[in-house]
Structures are given as structure tokens and as C-alpha cells.
Coordinates of C-alpha atoms and ligand atoms in Angstrom, one line a residue:
M1 CA 150.2 178.4 115.3
H2 CA 148.0 176.7 112.9
S3 CA 147.2 178.1 109.4
S4 CA 143.6 177.4 108.1
H5 CA 145.3 175.7 105.1
N6 CA 147.3 173.3 107.2
F7 CA 146.0 170.3 108.9
D8 CA 147.4 167.4 110.8
V9 CA 144.9 165.1 109.1
I10 CA 142.7 165.5 106.1
I11 CA 140.0 163.0 105.6
L12 CA 138.2 162.8 102.1
G13 CA 134.6 161.7 102.6
A14 CA 132.1 162.3 105.5
G15 CA 130.7 158.8 105.3
A16 CA 130.7 156.1 107.8
S17 CA 134.6 155.3 107.8
G18 CA 135.7 159.0 107.5
L19 CA 133.4 160.4 110.4
M20 CA 134.7 157.5 112.6
C21 CA 138.5 157.9 111.8
A22 CA 138.0 161.6 112.2
A23 CA 136.6 161.5 115.8
T24 CA 139.3 158.9 116.9
A25 CA 142.1 161.0 115.5
A26 CA 140.6 164.3 117.0
Q27 CA 140.2 162.7 120.3
R28 CA 143.9 162.1 120.3
G29 CA 144.5 165.8 119.6
R30 CA 145.0 165.7 116.2
R31 CA 143.8 168.7 114.1
V32 CA 141.4 167.0 111.7
L33 CA 139.5 168.4 108.6
V34 CA 136.9 166.3 106.9
L35 CA 136.1 167.2 103.1
E36 CA 132.8 166.1 101.7
K37 CA 131.5 166.8 98.2
A38 CA 127.8 166.3 99.1
N39 CA 125.7 169.0 100.9
K40 CA 125.6 167.0 104.1
P41 CA 127.6 164.3 105.5
G42 CA 126.5 160.7 106.0
K43 CA 124.0 160.2 103.3
K44 CA 124.4 156.4 103.1
I45 CA 124.1 156.2 106.6
L46 CA 120.7 157.8 106.5
M47 CA 119.7 155.8 103.8
S48 CA 120.8 152.3 105.2
G49 CA 118.8 149.6 106.3
G50 CA 115.6 151.1 105.1
G51 CA 116.2 154.1 107.3
R52 CA 117.0 152.1 110.3
C53 CA 120.7 151.5 109.7
N54 CA 121.8 147.8 110.4
F55 CA 124.9 149.2 112.0
T56 CA 126.6 146.1 113.0
N57 CA 126.0 142.2 113.9
Y58 CA 126.5 140.4 117.3
L59 CA 128.4 137.7 115.3
V60 CA 131.2 139.4 113.4
E61 CA 133.7 136.9 111.8
A62 CA 136.3 137.1 109.1
D63 CA 134.1 134.8 106.9
N64 CA 131.7 137.5 106.6
F65 CA 133.9 139.6 104.4
I66 CA 135.0 139.1 100.9
S67 CA 138.6 140.1 99.8
T68 CA 141.4 138.7 97.8
N69 CA 143.3 138.6 101.1
P70 CA 140.6 137.0 103.5
H71 CA 143.0 137.5 106.5
F72 CA 143.5 141.4 106.1
C73 CA 140.3 142.4 107.9
K74 CA 141.1 140.6 111.1
A75 CA 143.3 142.9 112.8
A76 CA 141.0 145.9 112.6
L77 CA 137.9 144.0 113.3
K78 CA 139.8 142.8 116.4
R79 CA 141.0 146.4 117.2
Y80 CA 137.4 147.9 116.9
T81 CA 134.8 145.3 117.5
Q82 CA 131.0 145.2 117.3
W83 CA 131.0 145.4 121.2
D84 CA 132.9 148.6 121.1
F85 CA 130.5 150.2 118.4
I86 CA 127.5 148.8 120.6
G87 CA 129.0 150.4 123.7
L88 CA 129.1 153.7 122.0
V89 CA 125.7 153.3 120.8
E90 CA 124.6 152.5 124.3
R91 CA 126.5 155.5 125.6
Y92 CA 124.3 157.7 123.6
A93 CA 121.3 156.0 124.7
I94 CA 120.2 155.2 120.9
E95 CA 117.5 152.5 121.2
Y96 CA 118.4 149.6 119.0
E97 CA 116.9 146.0 118.1
E98 CA 117.9 142.6 117.2
R99 CA 116.6 141.2 114.1
K100 CA 117.2 137.7 112.5
H101 CA 120.7 136.7 112.0
S102 CA 122.0 138.7 114.8
Q103 CA 121.6 142.0 112.6
L104 CA 121.3 145.2 114.9
F105 CA 119.1 148.2 113.7
C106 CA 118.3 151.3 115.2
R107 CA 114.8 151.4 116.6
H108 CA 113.9 154.9 115.5
S109 CA 116.1 156.1 112.8
A110 CA 119.5 156.0 111.1
R111 CA 119.8 159.7 111.9
D112 CA 120.6 158.6 115.5
I113 CA 123.7 157.0 114.2
L114 CA 124.8 159.8 112.2
N115 CA 124.1 162.3 115.0
M116 CA 126.1 160.2 117.3
L117 CA 129.1 160.3 114.9
L118 CA 128.7 164.0 114.2
D119 CA 128.5 164.6 117.9
E120 CA 131.7 162.6 118.5
C121 CA 133.4 164.7 115.9
A122 CA 132.1 168.1 117.2
Q123 CA 133.0 167.2 120.7
A124 CA 136.7 166.4 119.7
G125 CA 136.9 169.5 117.5
V126 CA 136.8 168.0 113.9
E127 CA 135.9 170.4 111.5
I128 CA 133.5 169.1 108.7
R129 CA 133.3 171.1 105.3
T130 CA 130.6 170.1 102.9
H131 CA 130.3 171.0 99.3
C132 CA 133.9 170.3 98.8
E133 CA 134.8 168.0 96.0
I134 CA 138.3 166.9 95.9
T135 CA 139.7 166.3 92.4
E136 CA 143.5 166.1 92.8
V137 CA 146.1 164.9 95.5
Q138 CA 149.7 165.5 95.6
A139 CA 152.7 164.5 97.7
L140 CA 154.6 167.6 98.6
D141 CA 158.0 166.0 99.1
S142 CA 159.6 162.6 98.3
Q143 CA 159.4 161.3 101.6
H144 CA 155.7 161.8 101.7
L145 CA 155.8 163.8 104.9
R146 CA 153.0 166.2 103.5
Y147 CA 150.2 166.0 101.1
R148 CA 148.2 168.6 99.2
V149 CA 144.5 168.2 98.2
A150 CA 142.8 170.4 95.6
G151 CA 139.4 170.7 94.4
R152 CA 136.2 173.1 94.5
Q153 CA 134.3 174.2 97.3
G154 CA 131.3 175.4 95.7
Q155 CA 132.4 177.8 92.8
Q156 CA 135.6 178.4 94.9
A157 CA 139.2 176.7 94.2
L158 CA 140.3 174.7 97.4
R159 CA 143.8 173.9 98.2
L160 CA 144.9 172.5 101.6
D161 CA 147.7 170.8 102.9
C162 CA 148.1 167.9 105.6
Q163 CA 150.6 165.4 107.1
S164 CA 148.2 162.5 106.9
L165 CA 145.7 162.1 104.1
V166 CA 142.9 159.5 104.6
V167 CA 140.9 158.4 101.6
A168 CA 137.5 157.5 103.0
S169 CA 135.6 158.4 99.8
G170 CA 133.8 155.1 99.5
A171 CA 133.1 153.2 96.3
L172 CA 131.0 153.1 93.1
S173 CA 127.8 152.0 94.3
I174 CA 124.7 154.4 94.1
P175 CA 126.2 157.5 92.6
T176 CA 123.4 159.7 93.9
L177 CA 124.4 158.7 97.4
G178 CA 128.2 159.8 96.8
G179 CA 129.6 156.8 95.1
S180 CA 132.7 157.8 93.3
G181 CA 136.0 156.4 92.0
I182 CA 138.3 159.1 93.2
G183 CA 139.7 156.7 95.8
Y184 CA 141.0 154.2 93.0
E185 CA 142.2 157.2 91.0
I186 CA 144.4 158.3 94.1
A187 CA 145.6 154.6 94.7
A188 CA 146.7 154.2 91.2
Q189 CA 148.4 157.5 91.1
F190 CA 150.6 156.5 94.0
G191 CA 151.3 153.2 92.4
L192 CA 148.9 151.0 94.6
A193 CA 147.2 148.2 92.7
V194 CA 143.4 148.3 92.4
T195 CA 141.6 144.8 92.1
P196 CA 138.8 144.6 89.7
R197 CA 135.5 146.0 90.8
R198 CA 132.0 144.8 90.4
A199 CA 128.6 145.3 92.0
G200 CA 127.8 143.2 95.1
L201 CA 124.7 142.8 97.3
V202 CA 122.7 143.5 94.0
P203 CA 119.5 142.0 92.5
F204 CA 119.6 140.0 89.3
M205 CA 117.9 140.5 86.0
F206 CA 116.8 138.1 83.3
S207 CA 116.5 138.4 79.6
D208 CA 115.2 134.9 78.9
G209 CA 111.8 133.5 79.6
M210 CA 112.4 134.0 83.1
K211 CA 111.9 137.7 82.9
A212 CA 108.2 137.3 82.2
V213 CA 107.9 134.8 85.0
C214 CA 109.4 137.2 87.5
E215 CA 107.3 139.9 86.4
R216 CA 104.0 138.0 86.7
L217 CA 105.4 136.9 90.4
S218 CA 106.7 140.3 91.1
G219 CA 106.1 141.1 94.8
L220 CA 106.1 137.3 95.9
A221 CA 108.7 136.3 98.6
L222 CA 109.5 132.9 99.8
E223 CA 112.5 131.3 101.7
V224 CA 115.1 129.7 99.6
R225 CA 118.6 128.4 99.6
A226 CA 120.6 130.2 97.0
S227 CA 124.0 128.7 96.1
C228 CA 126.7 129.7 93.6
N229 CA 130.4 128.9 93.5
G230 CA 130.6 127.0 96.5
Q231 CA 128.7 129.4 98.7
S232 CA 125.0 129.2 100.0
F233 CA 122.5 131.4 101.8
T234 CA 119.3 130.6 103.3
E235 CA 116.9 133.6 103.4
N236 CA 114.1 135.2 101.5
M237 CA 113.9 135.6 97.8
L238 CA 111.6 138.2 96.3
F239 CA 110.6 138.3 92.7
T240 CA 110.6 141.7 91.1
H241 CA 109.6 143.1 87.6
R242 CA 113.1 142.9 86.4
G243 CA 114.2 139.6 88.0
I244 CA 115.0 138.4 91.6
S245 CA 116.2 140.1 94.8
G246 CA 115.7 139.7 98.5
P247 CA 118.3 138.9 101.1
A248 CA 119.4 135.4 99.8
I249 CA 119.7 136.8 96.3
L250 CA 121.7 140.1 97.3
Q251 CA 124.1 137.7 99.5
I252 CA 124.8 135.4 96.7
S253 CA 125.3 138.1 94.2
S254 CA 128.4 138.9 95.8
Y255 CA 129.7 135.5 94.8
W256 CA 128.3 135.6 91.2
Q257 CA 130.3 136.2 88.1
P258 CA 128.7 137.1 84.8
G259 CA 127.8 133.8 82.9
D260 CA 127.4 131.8 86.3
V261 CA 124.2 129.8 87.0
L262 CA 122.6 130.2 90.4
S263 CA 121.1 127.0 92.1
I264 CA 117.8 127.9 94.0
D265 CA 116.4 125.4 96.5
L266 CA 112.8 126.3 96.7
L267 CA 112.3 123.8 99.5
P268 CA 115.3 124.5 101.9
G269 CA 115.5 121.7 104.4
L270 CA 113.1 119.3 102.7
D271 CA 114.4 116.4 100.3
A272 CA 111.7 116.9 97.5
L273 CA 111.9 113.3 96.2
P274 CA 110.8 111.4 99.1
W275 CA 108.2 114.1 99.7
L276 CA 106.7 113.7 96.2
R277 CA 107.0 110.0 96.3
E278 CA 104.8 109.9 99.8
A279 CA 102.4 112.4 98.2
K280 CA 102.0 110.0 95.3
Q281 CA 101.2 107.2 97.5
Q282 CA 98.8 109.0 99.8
Q283 CA 97.2 111.6 97.9
G284 CA 97.5 110.3 94.2
R285 CA 94.3 111.8 92.9
Q286 CA 95.6 115.5 93.4
L287 CA 97.4 117.5 90.9
L288 CA 101.1 118.2 91.6
K289 CA 100.4 121.9 91.1
T290 CA 97.9 121.6 94.2
L291 CA 100.5 119.9 96.2
L292 CA 103.2 122.3 95.5
A293 CA 100.8 125.3 96.1
Q294 CA 100.6 124.1 99.8
K295 CA 104.4 125.0 100.2
L296 CA 105.1 127.6 97.5
G297 CA 101.8 129.2 96.9
R298 CA 99.3 129.0 94.1
A299 CA 101.1 131.6 91.6
L300 CA 104.5 130.1 91.9
A301 CA 103.1 126.5 91.5
G302 CA 101.3 127.5 88.4
E303 CA 104.6 129.2 86.8
L304 CA 106.5 126.1 87.6
Q305 CA 103.8 123.8 85.9
Q306 CA 104.1 126.0 82.9
L307 CA 107.9 125.7 83.0
W308 CA 108.4 121.9 84.0
W309 CA 105.3 119.8 83.4
P310 CA 102.9 121.8 81.0
E311 CA 102.0 118.6 79.2
A312 CA 101.0 116.8 82.4
A313 CA 99.1 119.8 83.8
Q314 CA 95.8 117.7 84.1
Q315 CA 97.4 114.5 85.3
P316 CA 96.9 113.2 88.7
L317 CA 99.9 112.7 90.8
A318 CA 99.5 108.9 90.9
E319 CA 100.2 108.9 87.1
F320 CA 103.5 110.7 87.3
T321 CA 106.4 108.3 86.7
D322 CA 109.2 108.0 89.2
R323 CA 111.4 109.5 86.4
Q324 CA 109.1 112.5 86.0
L325 CA 109.2 112.9 90.0
Q326 CA 112.8 112.6 90.1
T327 CA 113.3 115.4 87.5
I328 CA 110.8 117.7 89.1
A329 CA 112.2 117.0 92.6
S330 CA 115.8 117.9 91.4
Q331 CA 114.4 121.1 89.8
L332 CA 112.8 121.9 93.1
N333 CA 115.9 121.5 95.1
Q334 CA 118.3 122.9 92.5
W335 CA 116.5 125.1 90.2
Q336 CA 119.1 126.3 87.7
L337 CA 118.7 130.0 86.9
K338 CA 121.0 132.0 84.6
P339 CA 120.7 135.6 85.3
S340 CA 121.7 138.0 82.3
A341 CA 123.5 140.6 84.7
T342 CA 123.0 142.3 88.0
E343 CA 121.2 145.6 88.3
G344 CA 124.6 147.2 88.6
Y345 CA 126.0 150.1 90.8
R346 CA 122.7 151.8 90.4
T347 CA 121.3 149.7 93.1
A348 CA 124.1 147.8 94.5
E349 CA 124.6 148.0 98.3
V350 CA 128.4 147.7 97.9
T351 CA 131.3 147.5 95.5
L352 CA 133.4 144.3 95.6
G353 CA 137.1 144.6 94.9
G354 CA 139.1 147.9 95.5
V355 CA 142.3 149.1 96.7
D356 CA 144.6 146.2 96.9
T357 CA 145.3 145.3 100.7
D358 CA 148.6 143.8 99.9
A359 CA 150.1 147.3 99.9
I360 CA 148.2 148.5 103.2
S361 CA 149.1 147.9 106.7
S362 CA 146.2 145.8 108.2
K363 CA 146.9 147.5 111.6
T364 CA 146.9 151.2 110.7
M365 CA 145.5 151.2 107.0
E366 CA 148.4 153.1 106.0
A367 CA 149.9 152.3 102.3
R368 CA 153.1 150.5 103.1
D369 CA 155.4 152.5 100.8
R370 CA 153.4 155.8 101.2
P371 CA 153.7 157.1 104.7
G372 CA 150.9 159.3 105.5
L373 CA 148.5 157.9 103.1
Y374 CA 145.7 155.8 104.4
F375 CA 142.6 153.9 102.9
V376 CA 139.6 153.1 105.0
G377 CA 136.1 151.7 104.4
E378 CA 134.7 150.3 101.2
V379 CA 137.5 151.8 98.8
L380 CA 139.5 149.0 100.0
D381 CA 139.1 145.4 98.6
V382 CA 137.0 144.2 101.6
S383 CA 133.4 143.8 101.2
G384 CA 130.9 142.5 104.0
H385 CA 128.0 140.2 103.6
L386 CA 124.5 141.7 104.2
G387 CA 123.8 142.1 108.0
G388 CA 125.7 145.0 109.4
F389 CA 129.1 143.9 108.3
N390 CA 129.9 146.8 105.9
F391 CA 129.2 149.3 108.6
Q392 CA 131.4 147.3 110.9
W393 CA 134.3 147.4 108.5
A394 CA 133.9 151.2 108.1
W395 CA 134.0 151.5 111.9
S396 CA 137.0 149.2 112.5
S397 CA 139.2 150.3 109.5
G398 CA 138.3 154.1 110.5
Y399 CA 139.1 153.5 114.0
S400 CA 142.4 151.8 113.1
A401 CA 143.6 154.6 111.0
G402 CA 142.2 157.3 113.5
L403 CA 144.8 155.8 116.0
A404 CA 147.8 156.0 113.5
V405 CA 147.2 159.3 111.6
Ligands
FAD1 C1 121.2 151.9 100.1 C2 122.2 151.2 101.1 C3 121.9 150.7 102.0 C4 122.8 150.1 102.8 N1 122.5 149.6 104.2 C5 123.4 149.1 105.0 C6 123.3 148.7 106.2 O1 122.1 148.6 106.7 N2 124.4 148.0 106.9 C7 125.5 148.1 106.3 O2 126.5 147.5 107.0 N3 125.9 148.6 105.3 C8 124.7 149.1 104.4 N4 125.2 149.6 103.2 C9 126.7 149.8 102.9 C10 127.3 150.8 103.7 O3 126.5 152.0 103.5 C11 128.7 151.3 103.0 O4 129.6 150.0 102.9 C12 129.4 152.2 103.9 O5 128.9 153.3 104.0 C13 130.8 152.5 103.3 O6 131.5 153.6 104.2 P1 132.6 154.5 103.5 O7 132.8 155.6 104.6 O8 133.5 153.8 102.9 O9 131.8 155.3 102.4 P2 130.5 156.2 102.4 O10 129.6 155.9 103.5 O11 130.0 156.0 101.1 O12 131.2 157.6 102.4 C14 131.9 158.1 101.3 C15 132.0 159.6 101.3 O13 132.8 160.2 100.4 C16 132.3 161.3 99.9 N5 133.0 161.5 98.5 C17 133.3 160.6 97.4 N6 134.2 161.3 96.6 C18 134.3 162.4 97.0 C19 135.4 163.5 96.5 N7 135.9 163.3 95.4 N8 135.5 164.6 97.3 C20 135.0 164.6 98.4 N9 134.0 163.8 99.2 C21 133.8 162.5 98.5 C22 130.8 160.8 99.4 O14 130.0 161.9 99.2 C23 130.5 160.2 100.7 O15 129.8 161.0 101.5 C24 124.4 150.1 102.5 C25 124.6 150.8 101.2 C26 123.5 151.4 100.4 C27 124.1 152.0 99.1

């Protein structure tokens, strides 16, 4: 007979990875309890992808993930692929659509994905308790065959035991959506290393003259190639009143370290120097600003003129020296920008770094030296690119643990 304080599996966090793990384990006949501190499960799922949840991507490769150990994610991604998740979505007749870069979004609402996961959990007999904040975890014996979790359910103290404990508490991003550091504290308590963490998929801010430029251009988007530390992404960049954002910038932010310079190609796919030289020959009477406005719009061309050739603002193109054109061409193809900081966890989509995967089994997500203790989802040192990869990691890692707990 079961006691209401004893479970086969307790999962900390009813987010993407926790719900997937819970359904998978319960379908195997395990008695599963999910504890969630918020008033409802899956808040991040509901907010994701602008309310439409970019739930996976047709093209999932290990290269889409950032981790100290780039091989770690492979086994789980193979065990539960994007096709497995798409199959589940189709079984529930959820309408979805492909957007650029093979990204898959719900056609109607992210709620469809959350309802599907909750349905899977309910059908398999998972118990989900909200308003339960876990503050402490304890191994009840030296072999780690039982764990005890403690915390509060509303005003009441909570104390529950289990055989397998799954930490699915997510990471630091967006505290109002449940971001918390409890997973790192539990890892440290059991002697697992945690790699340094920082905000990823996050906009940049400036404190120099660029701040005012961005403010004036706020709302303008254009396609660029953003590069930093050997990585490049060609996508839209958006000027904001604080700095720069948009998919190209969010992607490259995950490769940026404080102090690094970003290189922005404002004319991706176009070598600016031959283009400028030809324009000088053929349309020498026009202003450089007018020429650039054709490709970049008047507002940005005007700002670039202020930054790069203010003294030659009234000079026709024909009078630009080759040297001047060379300098401007290289700025167009490699605009060097030095952000002062990112916007931080307040707006970051993910947390880079986390529980060191060296101590975790890539097949089961179990801590190697701590039988019964599992880590899944974003709490681990695995972060995806923008494009549905973070959810795919949550599904794959949650599923892998769900088969083992
Ligand atoms: C605004 C936004 C949009 C995003 N859009 C996308 C997208 O479209 N596609 C994509 O792939 N990724 C997206 N992401 C990233 C994605 O949401 C996360 O990577 C994913 O949710 C991580 O899943 P998880 O289960 O590890 O953590 P979470 O989904 O964050 O779940 C963790 C849960 O644990 C709970 N918890 C934390 N501490 C405790 C505690 N002490 N006790 C009890 N419960 C606790 C939290 O309340 C939370 O419900 C987005 C992120 C944000 C912030």
C-alpha cells in the first residue's frame, strides 16, 4: 500500500522537462508526484514563442547546443527525437506550422502544448501539486536509495519521500516565470560541479554613443550577419531603445563574453567595396547616404553618415577617395560594436552553463555517483540555439530520465 508521503518518483518543477519526465515515468507504472512552486504548471511554455511555442525544429543537430561537453546531448536527442515529439503533437491533432529555419510553432496557442502534456500526465496517473516550493533535499541513507524533499505548500510545511528525485527546476532566466537557482544548490549539496552561468539568448545594451543611436533607430529591423568568437548568424537585427535585439543578436549573445566586440555585417552576402566602387563610377553625382538608403533605409543611412563620414556628408560619391570607400566598405561589412552588457536574466530566454554534465549519465540523466538523483532540462549545462532547441532538449532529457527513474 502507498502512503501519501511516499512516491516512487518526485519531480521538482512542472515545466517542460518535468512534465515530459513525469508522463514517461508514470506510463511505465511508476507512482509520480510533480511539485511546482507557481500557482500553475508550465508558465514558460505558455509565454514561449510569443504565445505560440516554438516547440521543436525539423533540423536538430548537436551543433545547435552549447555545452562544455558538446557530445553530452547526443544520446538523449537520439532517444527522443523531434519526430517523436511531432508524432505526439499530431496524435493530439494540434495544428502547427513551419516558419523559417525549420522552426515549428503552434498555429493557435502554446496552451495546446501544455494541455497535451497535462493530458499525458493525467492519463498516466501523475499527481501535480502547485504552490509547493521546495527548499531542501536530503538523502535518507548512504546508498542514496531514498530521498526526502522539504518545503512549503502555501503556509503548510511539506515533507515527502521518494526513491528517485528528478530536479527539473529550470534555470535563472526570467524569475517571474519561475526562474530559480534551487537546482544548482541541490547539485552543489551532493558534490556535483556547476559550470559558470550567464544569460543567453538575450538583447545587448550600450553605454557609449551607440545608446543614443539605437534609441533613435528603435523599432527598425534589418537582416544582418552577426559574428563573435568564431560563430555567425544571419537573421534580423532589431534596434531597441536600450540597444540591439532580434534573432541574429539573441543567437550571437550566447557566444559573447563581457568585453567582446561584435562584428555586424549590414549587407550580408554583398561585398560592399566593389558595390561602392561601381556606384562611384555609375552614379557619381549622388550622395553616399542616398545610395546606402536604398539598402538600409534612410534612418540608418543617416546615422551611419553621422558616425562614419560626417565631414563628407555633402560630398558626391565621385569625390570619395578609394581609401575612404575602403574604410566605409569594411565598416559596412564588419561594423564593430562593443556592448556594455546584456539585459541579463530579466529578459534572457535561457541560462548558459549549469550542472556539469561530466557527473551525469547522458543516457539516463542520473548523477553517476548519486543513484536516484536526476537532472533534466535547462538546469544542466546544455543550452540550445533559438529555434525550438531548448524545448527539444527539455523533451529529450525529460524522456530519457522518465525511462530510468
Ligand atoms: C520568454 C521565453 C520564451 C521562450 N520561448 C522558447 C521557444 O519558443 N522555444 C524554445 O525551445 N525555448 C523557448 N524558451 C526556453 C524554454 O522555455 C526553456 O528552455 C524550457 O522551459 C526549460 O525547461 P525546464 O523544464 O528545464 O524549465 P522550466 O520550463 O523553466 O520549468 C521549471 C519549473 O520549476 C519550477 N520551480 C523552480 N524552482 C522550484 C522550487 N524550488 N520548487 C518547486 N518548483 C520550482 C518553476 O516554477 C518552473 O515551473 C523560452 C524562454 C523564455 C523565458
